[in-house]
Structures are given as structure tokens and as C-alpha cells.
PDB file of C-alpha atoms in Angstrom:
ATOM      1  CA  UNK A   1      11.496  18.440  -8.535  1.00 71.00           C
ATOM      2  CA  UNK A   2      11.603  18.660 -12.336  1.00 76.00           C
ATOM      3  CA  UNK A   3      14.428  16.513 -14.035  1.00 85.00           C
ATOM      4  CA  UNK A   4      13.766  18.379 -17.546  1.00 86.00           C
ATOM      5  CA  UNK A   5      12.501  21.439 -18.896  1.00 85.00           C
ATOM      6  CA  UNK A   6       9.241  19.512 -20.040  1.00 81.00           C
ATOM      7  CA  UNK A   7       8.490  18.450 -16.188  1.00 80.00           C
ATOM      8  CA  UNK A   8       8.223  22.222 -14.876  1.00 86.00           C
ATOM      9  CA  UNK A   9       4.812  23.622 -14.369  1.00 88.00           C
ATOM     10  CA  UNK A  10       3.383  25.679 -17.205  1.00 90.00           C
ATOM     11  CA  UNK A  11       2.399  29.208 -15.680  1.00 92.00           C
ATOM     12  CA  UNK A  12       0.896  32.539 -16.487  1.00 94.00           C
ATOM     13  CA  UNK A  13       1.975  35.202 -14.583  1.00 93.00           C
ATOM     14  CA  UNK A  14       0.806  39.164 -14.329  1.00 93.00           C
ATOM     15  CA  UNK A  15       2.637  41.497 -12.346  1.00 92.00           C
ATOM     16  CA  UNK A  16       0.700  45.000 -12.460  1.00 89.00           C
ATOM     17  CA  UNK A  17       2.431  47.059  -9.980  1.00 89.00           C
ATOM     18  CA  UNK A  18      -0.201  50.124 -10.580  1.00 87.00           C
ATOM     19  CA  UNK A  19      -2.930  48.151  -8.582  1.00 90.00           C
ATOM     20  CA  UNK A  20      -3.706  50.425  -5.701  1.00 87.00           C
ATOM     21  CA  UNK A  21      -2.107  49.946  -2.468  1.00 84.00           C
ATOM     22  CA  UNK A  22      -4.132  47.592  -0.569  1.00 89.00           C
ATOM     23  CA  UNK A  23      -3.387  48.662   3.080  1.00 83.00           C
ATOM     24  CA  UNK A  24      -4.486  52.297   1.875  1.00 83.00           C
ATOM     25  CA  UNK A  25      -7.549  50.986   0.248  1.00 82.00           C
ATOM     26  CA  UNK A  26      -8.749  49.241   3.636  1.00 86.00           C
ATOM     27  CA  UNK A  27      -7.618  51.561   6.102  1.00 85.00           C
ATOM     28  CA  UNK A  28      -7.275  55.107   4.581  1.00 83.00           C
ATOM     29  CA  UNK A  29      -9.851  55.751   2.218  1.00 83.00           C
ATOM     30  CA  UNK A  30      -7.713  55.145  -0.595  1.00 86.00           C
ATOM     31  CA  UNK A  31      -9.156  53.603  -3.847  1.00 87.00           C
ATOM     32  CA  UNK A  32     -10.285  49.810  -3.630  1.00 91.00           C
ATOM     33  CA  UNK A  33      -7.959  47.367  -5.699  1.00 91.00           C
ATOM     34  CA  UNK A  34     -11.047  45.158  -6.187  1.00 94.00           C
ATOM     35  CA  UNK A  35     -11.946  46.022  -9.697  1.00 94.00           C
ATOM     36  CA  UNK A  36      -8.265  45.728 -10.710  1.00 94.00           C
ATOM     37  CA  UNK A  37      -8.177  42.247  -9.269  1.00 96.00           C
ATOM     38  CA  UNK A  38     -11.289  41.203 -10.908  1.00 97.00           C
ATOM     39  CA  UNK A  39     -10.067  42.405 -14.020  1.00 96.00           C
ATOM     40  CA  UNK A  40      -6.634  40.719 -14.142  1.00 96.00           C
ATOM     41  CA  UNK A  41      -8.181  37.404 -12.643  1.00 97.00           C
ATOM     42  CA  UNK A  42     -10.317  37.235 -15.868  1.00 98.00           C
ATOM     43  CA  UNK A  43      -7.210  38.064 -18.090  1.00 97.00           C
ATOM     44  CA  UNK A  44      -5.543  35.145 -16.611  1.00 97.00           C
ATOM     45  CA  UNK A  45      -8.709  33.104 -17.172  1.00 98.00           C
ATOM     46  CA  UNK A  46      -8.864  34.094 -20.774  1.00 97.00           C
ATOM     47  CA  UNK A  47      -5.354  33.245 -21.318  1.00 97.00           C
ATOM     48  CA  UNK A  48      -5.788  29.682 -20.043  1.00 96.00           C
ATOM     49  CA  UNK A  49      -5.150  29.394 -16.248  1.00 96.00           C
ATOM     50  CA  UNK A  50      -7.040  26.981 -14.554  1.00 96.00           C
ATOM     51  CA  UNK A  51      -5.985  27.798 -11.240  1.00 97.00           C
ATOM     52  CA  UNK A  52      -5.085  31.024  -9.777  1.00 98.00           C
ATOM     53  CA  UNK A  53      -2.992  32.378  -6.945  1.00 98.00           C
ATOM     54  CA  UNK A  54      -2.528  35.773  -5.228  1.00 97.00           C
ATOM     55  CA  UNK A  55       0.752  36.171  -3.727  1.00 95.00           C
ATOM     56  CA  UNK A  56      -0.424  38.883  -1.692  1.00 93.00           C
ATOM     57  CA  UNK A  57      -1.663  38.268   1.901  1.00 95.00           C
ATOM     58  CA  UNK A  58      -3.505  41.669   2.038  1.00 92.00           C
ATOM     59  CA  UNK A  59      -5.570  41.134  -1.175  1.00 94.00           C
ATOM     60  CA  UNK A  60      -6.905  37.988   0.295  1.00 96.00           C
ATOM     61  CA  UNK A  61      -9.469  40.488   2.065  1.00 94.00           C
ATOM     62  CA  UNK A  62     -11.280  40.316  -1.424  1.00 95.00           C
ATOM     63  CA  UNK A  63     -10.551  36.701  -1.872  1.00 97.00           C
ATOM     64  CA  UNK A  64     -14.183  35.251  -1.320  1.00 97.00           C
ATOM     65  CA  UNK A  65     -15.384  38.075  -3.855  1.00 97.00           C
ATOM     66  CA  UNK A  66     -12.881  37.005  -6.187  1.00 98.00           C
ATOM     67  CA  UNK A  67     -13.695  33.350  -5.730  1.00 98.00           C
ATOM     68  CA  UNK A  68     -17.302  34.301  -6.416  1.00 98.00           C
ATOM     69  CA  UNK A  69     -16.545  35.322 -10.002  1.00 98.00           C
ATOM     70  CA  UNK A  70     -13.831  33.234 -11.011  1.00 98.00           C
ATOM     71  CA  UNK A  71     -14.251  30.173 -13.332  1.00 97.00           C
ATOM     72  CA  UNK A  72     -10.669  28.704 -12.341  1.00 97.00           C
ATOM     73  CA  UNK A  73      -9.803  27.314  -9.144  1.00 97.00           C
ATOM     74  CA  UNK A  74      -8.272  29.559  -6.573  1.00 98.00           C
ATOM     75  CA  UNK A  75      -5.863  28.633  -3.717  1.00 98.00           C
ATOM     76  CA  UNK A  76      -5.763  30.743  -0.659  1.00 98.00           C
ATOM     77  CA  UNK A  77      -2.657  31.924   0.765  1.00 98.00           C
ATOM     78  CA  UNK A  78      -4.133  31.870   4.316  1.00 98.00           C
ATOM     79  CA  UNK A  79      -5.030  28.346   4.187  1.00 98.00           C
ATOM     80  CA  UNK A  80      -1.933  27.261   2.639  1.00 98.00           C
ATOM     81  CA  UNK A  81       0.139  28.979   5.359  1.00 98.00           C
ATOM     82  CA  UNK A  82      -2.015  27.671   8.075  1.00 98.00           C
ATOM     83  CA  UNK A  83      -1.488  24.246   7.087  1.00 98.00           C
ATOM     84  CA  UNK A  84       2.140  24.872   7.193  1.00 98.00           C
ATOM     85  CA  UNK A  85       2.080  25.447  11.021  1.00 98.00           C
ATOM     86  CA  UNK A  86       3.947  22.825  12.745  1.00 97.00           C
ATOM     87  CA  UNK A  87       1.608  20.925  14.916  1.00 96.00           C
ATOM     88  CA  UNK A  88       3.543  21.464  17.887  1.00 96.00           C
ATOM     89  CA  UNK A  89       3.060  25.101  17.693  1.00 98.00           C
ATOM     90  CA  UNK A  90      -0.104  26.449  19.248  1.00 98.00           C
ATOM     91  CA  UNK A  91       0.857  29.764  19.970  1.00 98.00           C
ATOM     92  CA  UNK A  92       1.907  31.569  16.552  1.00 99.00           C
ATOM     93  CA  UNK A  93       3.239  35.080  15.993  1.00 99.00           C
ATOM     94  CA  UNK A  94       1.866  37.102  12.944  1.00 99.00           C
ATOM     95  CA  UNK A  95       3.744  39.418  11.121  1.00 98.00           C
ATOM     96  CA  UNK A  96       1.853  41.127   8.509  1.00 97.00           C
ATOM     97  CA  UNK A  97       0.353  44.583   7.160  1.00 94.00           C
ATOM     98  CA  UNK A  98      -1.600  46.816   9.220  1.00 94.00           C
ATOM     99  CA  UNK A  99      -4.534  45.799   7.024  1.00 93.00           C
ATOM    100  CA  UNK A 100      -3.883  42.135   7.080  1.00 94.00           C
ATOM    101  CA  UNK A 101      -4.198  42.509  10.995  1.00 96.00           C
ATOM    102  CA  UNK A 102      -7.015  44.770  11.170  1.00 94.00           C
ATOM    103  CA  UNK A 103      -9.159  42.854   8.870  1.00 94.00           C
ATOM    104  CA  UNK A 104      -8.649  39.729  11.098  1.00 95.00           C
ATOM    105  CA  UNK A 105      -7.882  37.535   7.803  1.00 95.00           C
ATOM    106  CA  UNK A 106      -5.463  35.262   9.674  1.00 97.00           C
ATOM    107  CA  UNK A 107      -7.121  35.258  12.837  1.00 95.00           C
ATOM    108  CA  UNK A 108     -10.504  33.832  12.055  1.00 91.00           C
ATOM    109  CA  UNK A 109      -9.043  31.013  10.241  1.00 96.00           C
ATOM    110  CA  UNK A 110      -6.335  30.468  12.988  1.00 97.00           C
ATOM    111  CA  UNK A 111      -8.924  30.409  15.841  1.00 96.00           C
ATOM    112  CA  UNK A 112     -10.758  27.513  13.784  1.00 96.00           C
ATOM    113  CA  UNK A 113      -7.913  25.573  13.772  1.00 97.00           C
ATOM    114  CA  UNK A 114      -7.317  25.687  17.714  1.00 97.00           C
ATOM    115  CA  UNK A 115      -4.392  28.232  17.308  1.00 98.00           C
ATOM    116  CA  UNK A 116      -3.681  31.303  19.121  1.00 98.00           C
ATOM    117  CA  UNK A 117      -2.090  34.321  17.286  1.00 98.00           C
ATOM    118  CA  UNK A 118       0.115  36.726  18.697  1.00 98.00           C
ATOM    119  CA  UNK A 119       0.696  40.194  16.993  1.00 98.00           C
ATOM    120  CA  UNK A 120       3.354  42.852  17.624  1.00 98.00           C
ATOM    121  CA  UNK A 121       2.318  45.493  20.041  1.00 97.00           C
ATOM    122  CA  UNK A 122       1.360  48.896  18.563  1.00 97.00           C
ATOM    123  CA  UNK A 123       4.767  50.367  18.561  1.00 98.00           C
ATOM    124  CA  UNK A 124       6.227  47.249  17.163  1.00 98.00           C
ATOM    125  CA  UNK A 125       3.612  46.987  14.482  1.00 98.00           C
ATOM    126  CA  UNK A 126       4.613  50.378  13.204  1.00 98.00           C
ATOM    127  CA  UNK A 127       8.168  49.052  12.957  1.00 98.00           C
ATOM    128  CA  UNK A 128       7.108  46.316  10.951  1.00 98.00           C
ATOM    129  CA  UNK A 129       5.220  48.480   8.334  1.00 97.00           C
ATOM    130  CA  UNK A 130       8.381  50.706   8.429  1.00 98.00           C
ATOM    131  CA  UNK A 131      10.711  47.623   7.520  1.00 98.00           C
ATOM    132  CA  UNK A 132       8.311  46.670   4.813  1.00 97.00           C
ATOM    133  CA  UNK A 133       8.144  50.031   3.141  1.00 96.00           C
ATOM    134  CA  UNK A 134      11.900  50.351   3.545  1.00 98.00           C
ATOM    135  CA  UNK A 135      12.514  47.016   1.577  1.00 98.00           C
ATOM    136  CA  UNK A 136      10.102  48.323  -1.143  1.00 95.00           C
ATOM    137  CA  UNK A 137      12.535  51.430  -1.331  1.00 97.00           C
ATOM    138  CA  UNK A 138      15.378  48.888  -1.731  1.00 97.00           C
ATOM    139  CA  UNK A 139      17.396  49.065   1.821  1.00 98.00           C
ATOM    140  CA  UNK A 140      17.347  45.577   3.022  1.00 97.00           C
ATOM    141  CA  UNK A 141      19.768  46.455   5.700  1.00 97.00           C
ATOM    142  CA  UNK A 142      17.745  48.975   7.482  1.00 98.00           C
ATOM    143  CA  UNK A 143      14.580  46.888   6.996  1.00 98.00           C
ATOM    144  CA  UNK A 144      16.575  44.033   8.888  1.00 97.00           C
ATOM    145  CA  UNK A 145      17.358  46.358  11.765  1.00 98.00           C
ATOM    146  CA  UNK A 146      13.751  47.351  12.174  1.00 98.00           C
ATOM    147  CA  UNK A 147      12.207  43.865  11.915  1.00 98.00           C
ATOM    148  CA  UNK A 148      14.295  41.279  13.372  1.00 97.00           C
ATOM    149  CA  UNK A 149      13.610  42.750  17.207  1.00 98.00           C
ATOM    150  CA  UNK A 150      10.200  42.465  16.523  1.00 98.00           C
ATOM    151  CA  UNK A 151      10.480  38.527  15.684  1.00 98.00           C
ATOM    152  CA  UNK A 152      12.578  38.472  19.057  1.00 97.00           C
ATOM    153  CA  UNK A 153       9.743  40.298  20.802  1.00 98.00           C
ATOM    154  CA  UNK A 154       7.116  37.778  19.535  1.00 98.00           C
ATOM    155  CA  UNK A 155       9.360  34.842  20.679  1.00 98.00           C
ATOM    156  CA  UNK A 156       9.671  36.339  24.112  1.00 98.00           C
ATOM    157  CA  UNK A 157       5.696  36.538  24.438  1.00 98.00           C
ATOM    158  CA  UNK A 158       5.370  32.656  23.764  1.00 98.00           C
ATOM    159  CA  UNK A 159       5.355  32.539  19.742  1.00 98.00           C
ATOM    160  CA  UNK A 160       6.249  28.782  18.711  1.00 98.00           C
ATOM    161  CA  UNK A 161       6.374  29.709  15.163  1.00 98.00           C
ATOM    162  CA  UNK A 162       5.881  32.841  13.066  1.00 98.00           C
ATOM    163  CA  UNK A 163       3.681  33.392  10.104  1.00 99.00           C
ATOM    164  CA  UNK A 164       5.731  35.706   7.491  1.00 98.00           C
ATOM    165  CA  UNK A 165       2.446  37.251   6.365  1.00 97.00           C
ATOM    166  CA  UNK A 166       3.425  39.748   3.973  1.00 96.00           C
ATOM    167  CA  UNK A 167       5.412  39.372   0.761  1.00 93.00           C
ATOM    168  CA  UNK A 168       8.384  41.509   1.905  1.00 96.00           C
ATOM    169  CA  UNK A 169       8.869  39.951   5.189  1.00 97.00           C
ATOM    170  CA  UNK A 170      10.684  36.575   3.954  1.00 97.00           C
ATOM    171  CA  UNK A 171      13.086  38.885   1.736  1.00 97.00           C
ATOM    172  CA  UNK A 172      13.918  41.018   4.833  1.00 98.00           C
ATOM    173  CA  UNK A 173      14.712  37.918   7.091  1.00 97.00           C
ATOM    174  CA  UNK A 174      16.457  36.069   4.410  1.00 95.00           C
ATOM    175  CA  UNK A 175      19.808  34.772   5.464  1.00 91.00           C
ATOM    176  CA  UNK A 176      18.954  35.269   9.452  1.00 90.00           C
ATOM    177  CA  UNK A 177      16.509  32.391   9.603  1.00 86.00           C
ATOM    178  CA  UNK A 178      19.223  29.984  11.407  1.00 86.00           C
ATOM    179  CA  UNK A 179      19.522  32.674  14.197  1.00 88.00           C
ATOM    180  CA  UNK A 180      15.885  32.941  14.946  1.00 94.00           C
ATOM    181  CA  UNK A 181      14.629  30.430  17.754  1.00 92.00           C
ATOM    182  CA  UNK A 182      11.414  29.269  16.273  1.00 97.00           C
ATOM    183  CA  UNK A 183      10.243  28.073  12.643  1.00 97.00           C
ATOM    184  CA  UNK A 184       9.430  31.053  10.236  1.00 97.00           C
ATOM    185  CA  UNK A 185       6.528  30.253   8.031  1.00 98.00           C
ATOM    186  CA  UNK A 186       6.815  31.870   4.558  1.00 98.00           C
ATOM    187  CA  UNK A 187       3.411  32.502   3.326  1.00 98.00           C
ATOM    188  CA  UNK A 188       4.498  32.827  -0.045  1.00 97.00           C
ATOM    189  CA  UNK A 189       6.483  29.618  -0.049  1.00 98.00           C
ATOM    190  CA  UNK A 190       3.396  27.960   1.386  1.00 98.00           C
ATOM    191  CA  UNK A 191       1.248  29.104  -1.419  1.00 98.00           C
ATOM    192  CA  UNK A 192       3.608  27.757  -4.148  1.00 97.00           C
ATOM    193  CA  UNK A 193       3.589  24.302  -2.356  1.00 97.00           C
ATOM    194  CA  UNK A 194      -0.076  24.287  -2.341  1.00 97.00           C
ATOM    195  CA  UNK A 195      -0.205  25.427  -5.953  1.00 96.00           C
ATOM    196  CA  UNK A 196       2.256  22.610  -6.901  1.00 94.00           C
ATOM    197  CA  UNK A 197       0.143  20.015  -5.144  1.00 94.00           C
ATOM    198  CA  UNK A 198      -2.933  21.105  -7.200  1.00 95.00           C
ATOM    199  CA  UNK A 199      -1.102  20.781 -10.312  1.00 93.00           C
ATOM    200  CA  UNK A 200       0.531  17.370  -9.622  1.00 90.00           C
ATOM    201  CA  UNK A 201      -3.199  16.091  -8.706  1.00 90.00           C
ATOM    202  CA  UNK A 202      -4.686  17.857 -11.825  1.00 79.00           C
ATOM    203  CA  UNK A 203      -5.561  15.042 -14.170  1.00 71.00           C
ATOM    204  CA  UNK A 204      -4.401  16.718 -17.239  1.00 65.00           C
ATOM    205  CA  UNK A 205      -0.756  18.052 -16.639  1.00 53.00           C
ATOM    206  CA  UNK A 206       0.007  18.063 -20.320  1.00 47.00           C
ATOM    207  CA  UNK A 207       1.778  21.073 -21.643  1.00 45.00           C
ATOM    208  CA  UNK A 208      -0.553  24.093 -22.545  1.00 42.00           C
TER     209      UNK A 208
END
């Protein structure tokens, strides 16, 4: 933990809400966000970024392509999250967007680690998506009413830990963690911890 202002990590951020919707781009024939992601990646590099993270799980469909054109180090939210799964948990629930599930982003990497992923059933996944969009509209209470039963369902089906594999899901769950009967893995928090570890190991940690 930083003890003074000078010990905080220097960071450069871009928040671009106008990037085309990732799920629509993958599943519904919407515009691909890739060229926007690549443009803003290079903008971060031009601003001096030496390590880049993308706090969107679905956008990691394009991670390898972006990594191929990046000069900066990139850290995968998928690897960071799976690395935070407790060793005792071999059956892991996954809450994510339709596109993240359909493209198998977590499934491929989880299999390589010997993990079995448990996804919501079709009706439950529709409610997960509804919860995500409900939070985006600003109604957290309604989003919780939609999402929390899906967490209970995953646990009933054998989940020993659950990945919150979408930025909105930890925001929906916030305040209810103690009532949930298994560890909840916040993918955004996992990515942040991985970025901090990279910075702490970087040979030049002087201010920009």
C-alpha cells in the first residue's frame, strides 16, 4: 500500500463509451470494435504507457490481435482471473456476457488449468444479461433481484467458486458477498492486482 502520494502508481487512462458494443459485434452482426480498440491502444502507447490492461472481459476476444500490434506489455484479464481461483476449487461457476460465453474465452484457458466451468442454463443466462443491462441503466436493486438467484443456482449445481467475468457483475453483487456460500472472483480486481505486480517488478518505477 502506498504511504504517500509519490508511491502511487502512475497511470494513463482512456474511457471511451462510444466504442461499439462488444456483444453485438460478436453475436448480432453489429460493428466490430477492433479498429477502435487498436486506435486507442496506440494512443495509450503514444502517451507513454508501458503496460496496457483492458478492463472488459468480452473485449479479450481481440486480445491476441491487439497484443500482436502492441509495443507495450499487455496483461490478460482472463489469465489474471483464473490465477486467482482457490486451489481447492475445481468446479467454477462463470457469470459473463453471452459473447464471452459463446466465444469460449474462459473455457479454453480453464480447461488447460484442469478446471471445469459451470455456466448458467439458457433461461438463467438471459437473466444475467438482463441484470447487466439493468445496472447499466442505473437500477442496482432490480439488477440484484435478477442476478443473485443465478449465483445460488450455480452453487446448487456444484460451483466451488464463481468468476464474475463482466465488469458490471461485481458492482451488482457488492454488499452481498458475505451471504454467498462460495468465493466470488472479481475479474476486474484480479486484473488490477496483476497490473500492480507487473509495476512492482518493473525495473524503472520512477515517476513518468
